[in-house]
PDB file of C-alpha atoms in Angstrom:
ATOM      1  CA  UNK A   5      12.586   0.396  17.008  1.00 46.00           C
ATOM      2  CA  UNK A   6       9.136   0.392  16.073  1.00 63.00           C
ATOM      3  CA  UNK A   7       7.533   0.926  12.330  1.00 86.00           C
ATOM      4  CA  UNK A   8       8.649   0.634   8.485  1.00 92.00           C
ATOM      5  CA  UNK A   9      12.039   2.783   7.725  1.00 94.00           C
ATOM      6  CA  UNK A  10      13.124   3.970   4.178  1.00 96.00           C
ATOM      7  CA  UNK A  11      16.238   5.818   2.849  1.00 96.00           C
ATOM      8  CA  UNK A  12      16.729   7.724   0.961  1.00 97.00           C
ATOM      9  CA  UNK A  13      13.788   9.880   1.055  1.00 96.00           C
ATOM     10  CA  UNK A  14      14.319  11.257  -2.210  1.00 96.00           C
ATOM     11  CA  UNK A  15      16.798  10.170  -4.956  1.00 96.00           C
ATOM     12  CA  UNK A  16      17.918  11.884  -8.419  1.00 98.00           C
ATOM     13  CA  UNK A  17      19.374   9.555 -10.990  1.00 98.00           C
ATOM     14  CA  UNK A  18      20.079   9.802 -14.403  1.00 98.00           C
ATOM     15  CA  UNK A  19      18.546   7.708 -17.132  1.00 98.00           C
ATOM     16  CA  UNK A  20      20.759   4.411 -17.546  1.00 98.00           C
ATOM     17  CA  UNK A  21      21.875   5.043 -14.157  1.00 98.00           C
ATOM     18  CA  UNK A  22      21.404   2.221 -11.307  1.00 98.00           C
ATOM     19  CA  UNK A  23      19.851   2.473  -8.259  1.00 98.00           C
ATOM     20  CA  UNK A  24      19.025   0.830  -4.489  1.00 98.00           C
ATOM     21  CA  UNK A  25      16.816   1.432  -2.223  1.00 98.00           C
ATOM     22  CA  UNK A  26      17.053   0.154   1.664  1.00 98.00           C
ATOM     23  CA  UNK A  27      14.334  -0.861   3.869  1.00 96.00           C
ATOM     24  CA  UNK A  28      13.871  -1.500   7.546  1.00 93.00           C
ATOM     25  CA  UNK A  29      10.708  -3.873   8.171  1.00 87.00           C
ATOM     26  CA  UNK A  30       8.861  -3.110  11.569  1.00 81.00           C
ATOM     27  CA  UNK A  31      10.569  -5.114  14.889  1.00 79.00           C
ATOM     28  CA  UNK A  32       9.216  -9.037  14.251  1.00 79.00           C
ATOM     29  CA  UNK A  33       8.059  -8.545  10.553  1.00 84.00           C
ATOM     30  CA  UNK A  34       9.560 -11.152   8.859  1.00 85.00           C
ATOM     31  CA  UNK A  35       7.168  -9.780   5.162  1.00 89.00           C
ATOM     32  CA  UNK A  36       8.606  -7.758   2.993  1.00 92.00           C
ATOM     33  CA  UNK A  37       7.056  -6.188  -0.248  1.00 94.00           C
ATOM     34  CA  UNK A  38       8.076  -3.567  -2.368  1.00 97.00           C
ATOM     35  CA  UNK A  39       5.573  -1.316  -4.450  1.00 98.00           C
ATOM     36  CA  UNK A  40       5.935   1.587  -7.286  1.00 98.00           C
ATOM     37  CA  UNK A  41       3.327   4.202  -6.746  1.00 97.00           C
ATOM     38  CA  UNK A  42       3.208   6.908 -10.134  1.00 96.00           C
ATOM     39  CA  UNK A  43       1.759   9.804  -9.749  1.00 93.00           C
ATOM     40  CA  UNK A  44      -1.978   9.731  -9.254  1.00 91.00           C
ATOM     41  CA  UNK A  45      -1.873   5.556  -9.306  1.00 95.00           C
ATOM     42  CA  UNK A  46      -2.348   3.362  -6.692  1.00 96.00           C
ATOM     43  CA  UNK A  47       0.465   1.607  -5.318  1.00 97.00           C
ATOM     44  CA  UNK A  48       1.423  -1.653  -8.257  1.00 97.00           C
ATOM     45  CA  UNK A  49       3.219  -5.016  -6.376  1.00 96.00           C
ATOM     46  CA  UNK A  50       7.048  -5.096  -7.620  1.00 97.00           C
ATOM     47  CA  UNK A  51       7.606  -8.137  -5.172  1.00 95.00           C
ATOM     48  CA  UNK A  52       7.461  -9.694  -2.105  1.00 93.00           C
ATOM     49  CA  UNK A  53      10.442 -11.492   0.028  1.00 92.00           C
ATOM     50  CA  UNK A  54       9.438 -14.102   3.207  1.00 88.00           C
ATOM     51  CA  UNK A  55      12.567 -15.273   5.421  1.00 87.00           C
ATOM     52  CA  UNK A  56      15.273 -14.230   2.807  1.00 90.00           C
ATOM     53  CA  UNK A  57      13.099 -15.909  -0.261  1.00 92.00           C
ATOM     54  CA  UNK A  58      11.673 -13.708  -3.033  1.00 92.00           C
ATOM     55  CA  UNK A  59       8.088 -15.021  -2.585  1.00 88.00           C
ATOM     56  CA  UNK A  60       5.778 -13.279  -5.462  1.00 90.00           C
ATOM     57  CA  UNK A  61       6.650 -11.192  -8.249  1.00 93.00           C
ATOM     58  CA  UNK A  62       4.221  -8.667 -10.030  1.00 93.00           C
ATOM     59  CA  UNK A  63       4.491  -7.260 -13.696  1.00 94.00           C
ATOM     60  CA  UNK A  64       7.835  -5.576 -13.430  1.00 97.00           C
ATOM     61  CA  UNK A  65      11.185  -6.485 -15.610  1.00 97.00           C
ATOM     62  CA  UNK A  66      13.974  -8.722 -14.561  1.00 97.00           C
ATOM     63  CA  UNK A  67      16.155  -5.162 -14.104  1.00 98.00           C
ATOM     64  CA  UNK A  68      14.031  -4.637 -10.884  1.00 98.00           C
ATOM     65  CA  UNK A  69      15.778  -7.085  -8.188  1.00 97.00           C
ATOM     66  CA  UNK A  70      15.654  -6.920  -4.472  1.00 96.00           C
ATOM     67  CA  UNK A  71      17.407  -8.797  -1.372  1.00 96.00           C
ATOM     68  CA  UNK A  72      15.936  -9.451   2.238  1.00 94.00           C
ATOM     69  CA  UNK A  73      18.982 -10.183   5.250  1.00 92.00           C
ATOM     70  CA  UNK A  74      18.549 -11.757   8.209  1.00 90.00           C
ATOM     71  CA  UNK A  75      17.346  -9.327  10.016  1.00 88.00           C
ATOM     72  CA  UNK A  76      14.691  -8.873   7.472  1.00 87.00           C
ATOM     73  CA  UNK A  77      15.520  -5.271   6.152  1.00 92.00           C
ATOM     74  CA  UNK A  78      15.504  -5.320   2.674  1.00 96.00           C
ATOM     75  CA  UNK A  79      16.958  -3.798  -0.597  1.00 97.00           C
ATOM     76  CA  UNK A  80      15.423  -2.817  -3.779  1.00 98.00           C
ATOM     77  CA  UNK A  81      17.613  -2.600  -6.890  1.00 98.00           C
ATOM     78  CA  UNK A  82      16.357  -0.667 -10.208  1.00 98.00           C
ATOM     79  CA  UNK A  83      19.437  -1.454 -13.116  1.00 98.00           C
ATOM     80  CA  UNK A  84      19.412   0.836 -16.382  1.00 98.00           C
ATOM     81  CA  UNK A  85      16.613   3.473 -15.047  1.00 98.00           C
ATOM     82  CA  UNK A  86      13.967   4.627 -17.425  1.00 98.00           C
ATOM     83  CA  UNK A  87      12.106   7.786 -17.176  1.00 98.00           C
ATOM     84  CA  UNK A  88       8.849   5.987 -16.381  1.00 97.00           C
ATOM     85  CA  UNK A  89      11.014   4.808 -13.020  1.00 98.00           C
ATOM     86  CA  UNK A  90       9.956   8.011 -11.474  1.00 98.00           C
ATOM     87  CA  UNK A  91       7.493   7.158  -9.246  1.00 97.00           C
ATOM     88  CA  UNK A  92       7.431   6.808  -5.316  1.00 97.00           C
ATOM     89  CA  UNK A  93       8.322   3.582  -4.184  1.00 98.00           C
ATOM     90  CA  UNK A  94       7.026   2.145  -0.798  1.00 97.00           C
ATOM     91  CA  UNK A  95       8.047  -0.894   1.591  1.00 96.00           C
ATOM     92  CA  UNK A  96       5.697  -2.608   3.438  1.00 93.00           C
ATOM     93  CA  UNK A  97       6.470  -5.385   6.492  1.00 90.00           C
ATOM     94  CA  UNK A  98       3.979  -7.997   7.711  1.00 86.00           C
ATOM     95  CA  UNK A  99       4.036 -11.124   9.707  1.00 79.00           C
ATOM     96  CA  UNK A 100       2.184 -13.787   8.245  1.00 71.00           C
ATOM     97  CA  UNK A 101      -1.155 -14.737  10.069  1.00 60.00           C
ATOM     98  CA  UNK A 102      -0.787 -17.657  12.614  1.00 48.00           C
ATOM     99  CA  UNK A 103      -4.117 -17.715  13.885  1.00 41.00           C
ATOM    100  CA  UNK A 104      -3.960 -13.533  14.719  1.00 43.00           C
ATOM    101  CA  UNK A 105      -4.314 -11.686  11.326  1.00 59.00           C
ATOM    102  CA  UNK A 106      -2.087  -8.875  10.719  1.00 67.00           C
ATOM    103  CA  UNK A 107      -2.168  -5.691   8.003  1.00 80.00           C
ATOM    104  CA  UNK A 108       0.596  -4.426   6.309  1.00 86.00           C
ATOM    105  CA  UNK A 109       2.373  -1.676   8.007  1.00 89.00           C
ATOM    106  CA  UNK A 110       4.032   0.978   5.172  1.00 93.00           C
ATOM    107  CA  UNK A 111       7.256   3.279   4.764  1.00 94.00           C
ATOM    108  CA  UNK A 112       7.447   7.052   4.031  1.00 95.00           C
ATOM    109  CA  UNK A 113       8.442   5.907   1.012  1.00 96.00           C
ATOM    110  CA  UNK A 114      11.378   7.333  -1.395  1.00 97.00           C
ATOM    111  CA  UNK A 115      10.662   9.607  -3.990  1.00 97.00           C
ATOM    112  CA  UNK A 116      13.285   8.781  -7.290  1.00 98.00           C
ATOM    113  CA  UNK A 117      13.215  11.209 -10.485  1.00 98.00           C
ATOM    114  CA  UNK A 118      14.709   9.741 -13.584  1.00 98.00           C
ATOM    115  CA  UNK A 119      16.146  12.805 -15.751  1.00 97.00           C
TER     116      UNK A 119
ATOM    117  CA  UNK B   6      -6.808 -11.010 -12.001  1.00 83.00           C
ATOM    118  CA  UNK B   7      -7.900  -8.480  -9.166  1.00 91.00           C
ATOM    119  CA  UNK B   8      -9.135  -5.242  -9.709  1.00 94.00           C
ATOM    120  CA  UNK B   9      -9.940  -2.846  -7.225  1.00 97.00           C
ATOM    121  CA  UNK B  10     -12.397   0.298  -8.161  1.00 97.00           C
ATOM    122  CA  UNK B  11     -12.463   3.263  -5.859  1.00 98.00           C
ATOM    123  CA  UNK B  12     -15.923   5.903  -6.189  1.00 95.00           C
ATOM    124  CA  UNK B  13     -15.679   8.619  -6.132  1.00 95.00           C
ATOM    125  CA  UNK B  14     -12.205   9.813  -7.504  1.00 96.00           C
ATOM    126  CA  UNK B  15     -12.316  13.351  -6.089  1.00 97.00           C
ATOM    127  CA  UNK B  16     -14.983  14.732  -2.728  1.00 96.00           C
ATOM    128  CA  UNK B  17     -15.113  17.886  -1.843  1.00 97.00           C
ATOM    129  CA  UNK B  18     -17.561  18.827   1.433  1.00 97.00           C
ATOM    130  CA  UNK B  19     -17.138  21.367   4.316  1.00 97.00           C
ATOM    131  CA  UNK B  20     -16.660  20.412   7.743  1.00 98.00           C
ATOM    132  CA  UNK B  21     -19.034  18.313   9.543  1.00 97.00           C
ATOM    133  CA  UNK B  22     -20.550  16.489   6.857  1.00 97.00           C
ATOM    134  CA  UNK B  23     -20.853  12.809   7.061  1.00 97.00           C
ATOM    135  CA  UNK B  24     -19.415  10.380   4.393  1.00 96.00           C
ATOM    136  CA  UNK B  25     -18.859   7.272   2.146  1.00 97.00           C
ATOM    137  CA  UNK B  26     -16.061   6.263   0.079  1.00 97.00           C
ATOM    138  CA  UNK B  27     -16.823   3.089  -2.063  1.00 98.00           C
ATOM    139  CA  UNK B  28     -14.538   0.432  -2.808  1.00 98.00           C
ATOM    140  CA  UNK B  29     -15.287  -2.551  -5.285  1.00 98.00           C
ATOM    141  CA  UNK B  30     -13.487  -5.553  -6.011  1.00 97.00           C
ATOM    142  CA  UNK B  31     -13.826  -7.912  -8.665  1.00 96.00           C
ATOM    143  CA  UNK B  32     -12.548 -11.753  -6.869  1.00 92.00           C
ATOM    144  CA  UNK B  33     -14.129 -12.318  -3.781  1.00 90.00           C
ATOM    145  CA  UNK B  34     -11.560 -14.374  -2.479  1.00 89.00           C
ATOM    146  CA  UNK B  35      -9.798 -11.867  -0.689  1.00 90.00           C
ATOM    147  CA  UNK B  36      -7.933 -12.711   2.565  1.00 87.00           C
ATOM    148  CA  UNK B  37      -8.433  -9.096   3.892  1.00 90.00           C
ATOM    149  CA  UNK B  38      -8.953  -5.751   3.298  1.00 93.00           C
ATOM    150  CA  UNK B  39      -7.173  -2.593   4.735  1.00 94.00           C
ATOM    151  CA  UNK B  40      -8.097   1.126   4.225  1.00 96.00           C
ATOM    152  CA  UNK B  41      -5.010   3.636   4.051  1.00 96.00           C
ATOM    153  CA  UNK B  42      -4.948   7.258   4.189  1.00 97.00           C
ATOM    154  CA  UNK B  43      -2.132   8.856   2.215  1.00 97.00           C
ATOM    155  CA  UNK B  44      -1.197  12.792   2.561  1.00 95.00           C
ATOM    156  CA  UNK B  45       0.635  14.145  -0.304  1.00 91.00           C
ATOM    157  CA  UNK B  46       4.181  12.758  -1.315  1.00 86.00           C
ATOM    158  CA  UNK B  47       3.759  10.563   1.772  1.00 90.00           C
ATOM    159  CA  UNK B  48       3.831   6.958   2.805  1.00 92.00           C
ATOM    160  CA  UNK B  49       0.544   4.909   4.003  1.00 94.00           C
ATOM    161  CA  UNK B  50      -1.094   5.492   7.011  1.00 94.00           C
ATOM    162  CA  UNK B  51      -3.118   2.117   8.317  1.00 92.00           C
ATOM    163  CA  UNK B  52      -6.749   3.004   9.296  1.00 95.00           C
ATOM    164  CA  UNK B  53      -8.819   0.506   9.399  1.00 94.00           C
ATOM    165  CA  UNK B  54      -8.387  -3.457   8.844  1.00 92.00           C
ATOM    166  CA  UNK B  55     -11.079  -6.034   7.871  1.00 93.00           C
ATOM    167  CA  UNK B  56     -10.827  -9.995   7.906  1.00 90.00           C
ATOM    168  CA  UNK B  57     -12.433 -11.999   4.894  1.00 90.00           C
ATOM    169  CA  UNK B  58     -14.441 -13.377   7.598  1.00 90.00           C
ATOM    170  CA  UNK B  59     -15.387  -9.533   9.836  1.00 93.00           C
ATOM    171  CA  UNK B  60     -18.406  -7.228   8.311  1.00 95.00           C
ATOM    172  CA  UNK B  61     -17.042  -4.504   9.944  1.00 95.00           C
ATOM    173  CA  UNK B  62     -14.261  -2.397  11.870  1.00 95.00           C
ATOM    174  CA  UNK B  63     -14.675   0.715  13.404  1.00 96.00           C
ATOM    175  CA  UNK B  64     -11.814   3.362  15.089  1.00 94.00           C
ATOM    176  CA  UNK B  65     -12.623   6.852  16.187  1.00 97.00           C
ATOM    177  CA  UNK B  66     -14.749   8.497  13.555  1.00 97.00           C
ATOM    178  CA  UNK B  67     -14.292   5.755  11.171  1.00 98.00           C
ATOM    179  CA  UNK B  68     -15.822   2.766  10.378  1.00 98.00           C
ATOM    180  CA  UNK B  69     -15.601   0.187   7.401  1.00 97.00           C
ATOM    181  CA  UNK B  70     -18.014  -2.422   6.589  1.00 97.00           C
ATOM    182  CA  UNK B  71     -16.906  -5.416   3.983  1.00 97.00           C
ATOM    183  CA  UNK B  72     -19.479  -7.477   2.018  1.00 96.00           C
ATOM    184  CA  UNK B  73     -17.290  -9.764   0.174  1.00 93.00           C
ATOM    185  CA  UNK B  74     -19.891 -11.784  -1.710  1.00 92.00           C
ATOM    186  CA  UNK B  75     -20.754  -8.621  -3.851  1.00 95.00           C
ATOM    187  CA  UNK B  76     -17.100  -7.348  -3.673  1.00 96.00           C
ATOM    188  CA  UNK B  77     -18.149  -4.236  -1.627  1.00 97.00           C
ATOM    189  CA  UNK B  78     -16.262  -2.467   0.888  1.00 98.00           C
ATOM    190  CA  UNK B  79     -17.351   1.351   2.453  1.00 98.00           C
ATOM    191  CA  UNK B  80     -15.661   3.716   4.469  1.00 98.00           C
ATOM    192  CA  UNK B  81     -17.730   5.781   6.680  1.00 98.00           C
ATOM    193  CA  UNK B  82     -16.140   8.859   7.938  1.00 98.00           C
ATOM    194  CA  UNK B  83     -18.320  10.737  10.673  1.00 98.00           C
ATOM    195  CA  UNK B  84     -18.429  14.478  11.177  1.00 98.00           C
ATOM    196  CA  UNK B  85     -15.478  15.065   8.727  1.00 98.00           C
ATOM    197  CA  UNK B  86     -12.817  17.869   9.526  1.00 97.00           C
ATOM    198  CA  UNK B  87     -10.188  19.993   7.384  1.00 97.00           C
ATOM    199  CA  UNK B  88      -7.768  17.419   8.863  1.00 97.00           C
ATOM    200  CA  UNK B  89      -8.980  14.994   7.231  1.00 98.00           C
ATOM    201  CA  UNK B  90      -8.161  15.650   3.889  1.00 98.00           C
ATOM    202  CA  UNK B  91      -5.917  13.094   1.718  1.00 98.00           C
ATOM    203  CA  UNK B  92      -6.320  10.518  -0.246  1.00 98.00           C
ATOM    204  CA  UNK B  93      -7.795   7.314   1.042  1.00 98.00           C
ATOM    205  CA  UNK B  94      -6.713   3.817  -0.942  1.00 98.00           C
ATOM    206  CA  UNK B  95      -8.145   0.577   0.016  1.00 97.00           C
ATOM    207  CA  UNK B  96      -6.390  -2.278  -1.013  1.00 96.00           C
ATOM    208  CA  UNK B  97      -7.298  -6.133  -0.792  1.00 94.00           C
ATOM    209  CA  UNK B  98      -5.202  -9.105   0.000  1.00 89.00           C
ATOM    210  CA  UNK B  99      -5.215 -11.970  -2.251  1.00 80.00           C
ATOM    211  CA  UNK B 100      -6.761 -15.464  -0.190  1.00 67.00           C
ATOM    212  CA  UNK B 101      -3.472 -16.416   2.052  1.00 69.00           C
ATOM    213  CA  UNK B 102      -1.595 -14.696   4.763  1.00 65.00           C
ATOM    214  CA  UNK B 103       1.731 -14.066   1.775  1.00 70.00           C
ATOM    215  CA  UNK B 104      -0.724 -12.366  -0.548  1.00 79.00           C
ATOM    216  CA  UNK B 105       0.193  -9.380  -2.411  1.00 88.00           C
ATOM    217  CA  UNK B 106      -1.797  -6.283  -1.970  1.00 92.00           C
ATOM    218  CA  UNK B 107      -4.003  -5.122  -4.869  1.00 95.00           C
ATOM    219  CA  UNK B 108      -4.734  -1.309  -4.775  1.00 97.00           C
ATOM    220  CA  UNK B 109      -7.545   0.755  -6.218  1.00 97.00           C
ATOM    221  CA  UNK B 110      -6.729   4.409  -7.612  1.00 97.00           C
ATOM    222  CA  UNK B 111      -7.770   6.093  -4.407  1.00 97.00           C
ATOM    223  CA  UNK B 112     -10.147   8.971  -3.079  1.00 98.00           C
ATOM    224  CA  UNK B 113      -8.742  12.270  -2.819  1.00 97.00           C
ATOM    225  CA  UNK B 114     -10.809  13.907  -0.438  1.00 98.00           C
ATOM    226  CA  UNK B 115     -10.630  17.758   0.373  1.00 98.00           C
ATOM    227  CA  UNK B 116     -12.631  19.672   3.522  1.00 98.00           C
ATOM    228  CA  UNK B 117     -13.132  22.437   3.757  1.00 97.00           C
ATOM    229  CA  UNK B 118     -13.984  24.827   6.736  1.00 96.00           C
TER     230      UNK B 118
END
């Protein structure tokens, strides 16, 4: 399987509600990261997980959490959702350079509304 | 801290017209940097990918030049068709192969036939 897979595609919660969001990296990415996208913004770093490890953590509250497995897919967990949650969140999947440089290759993405 | 500013915010040009999107960056101590093209409520589409240590990349009808002592990255999109409207983002990785990405606001670009 080739390329970055997210689910679900879209996602209605209500405000206090939890949340998680799933993640298939691209075949041989062992990088994951995780980024909210508002409307009209560019895409802000929630965090970043390398072999199972969270590995870098941007601005975001303890209540966002995430998990990479084994086999490198990866979970993103939003606890007592705020309105300002709505947003589009994306995963991205890397390998880290070893001499050949990679890019990061993004998701679809899934779209959440907080009501 | 990085920021990333993208010029101009909105284009709007008919078919066939040649053109630059501008990217600035404000630590030159990037590891990369990677132009996307987003179409609405979508994920990121790769385009174009430039090493700290590359001037340029080109694919197709695109090319991107990098000038990382000034903090300067361009994309150059040749003869530019209806399907190429979106919004293009670049975003730069911080100076190691982990590094986060740091986005700028985007170009939302619109041709028209």
């Amino acid at each position: 399987e080739t390329g970055v897979t997210q689910s679900p595609t879209h996602l209605i919660k209500t405000r206090g509600q939890q949340v998680t969001l799933r993640c298939s990296s691209q075949s041989g990415h062992n990088t994951v990261s995780w980024y909210q996208q508002a409307l009209g913004q560019g895409p802000q770093f929630i965090f970043q997980y390398y072999r199972e490890e969270e590995n870098g953590r941007g601005n975001f509250p303890p209540r966002f959490s995430g998990l990479q497995f084994p086999n490198y897919s990866s979970e993103l967990n939003v606890n007592a959702l705020e309105l300002d949650d709505s947003a589009l969140y994306l995963c991205a999947s890397s390998i880290p350079g070893q001499g050949s440089e990679y890019g990061y290759t993004f998701g679809s993405g899934t779209r959440l509304t907080v009501v | 801290k990085q920021e990333v500013t993208q010029i101009p915010a909105a284009l709007s040009v008919p078919e066939g017209e040649n053109l630059v999107l501008n990217c600035s960056f404000t630590d030159s101590a990037i590891y990369n940097l990677q132009w996307f093209r987003q179409d609405p409520g979508k994920g990121l589409t790769s385009l174009l990918l430039i090493q700290s240590s590359q001037r340029e990349q080109t694919s197709g009808r695109l090319n991107a030049s990098l000038d990382k002592s000034s903090g300067r990255s361009t994309l150059y999109i040749a003869a530019s068709q209806p399907g190429d409207s979106a919004t293009y983002l670049c975003a730069v990785r911080r100076g190691s192969t982990l590094g986060r990405l740091y986005f700028g606001r985007g170009t939302q670009l619109t041709v028209w036939p």
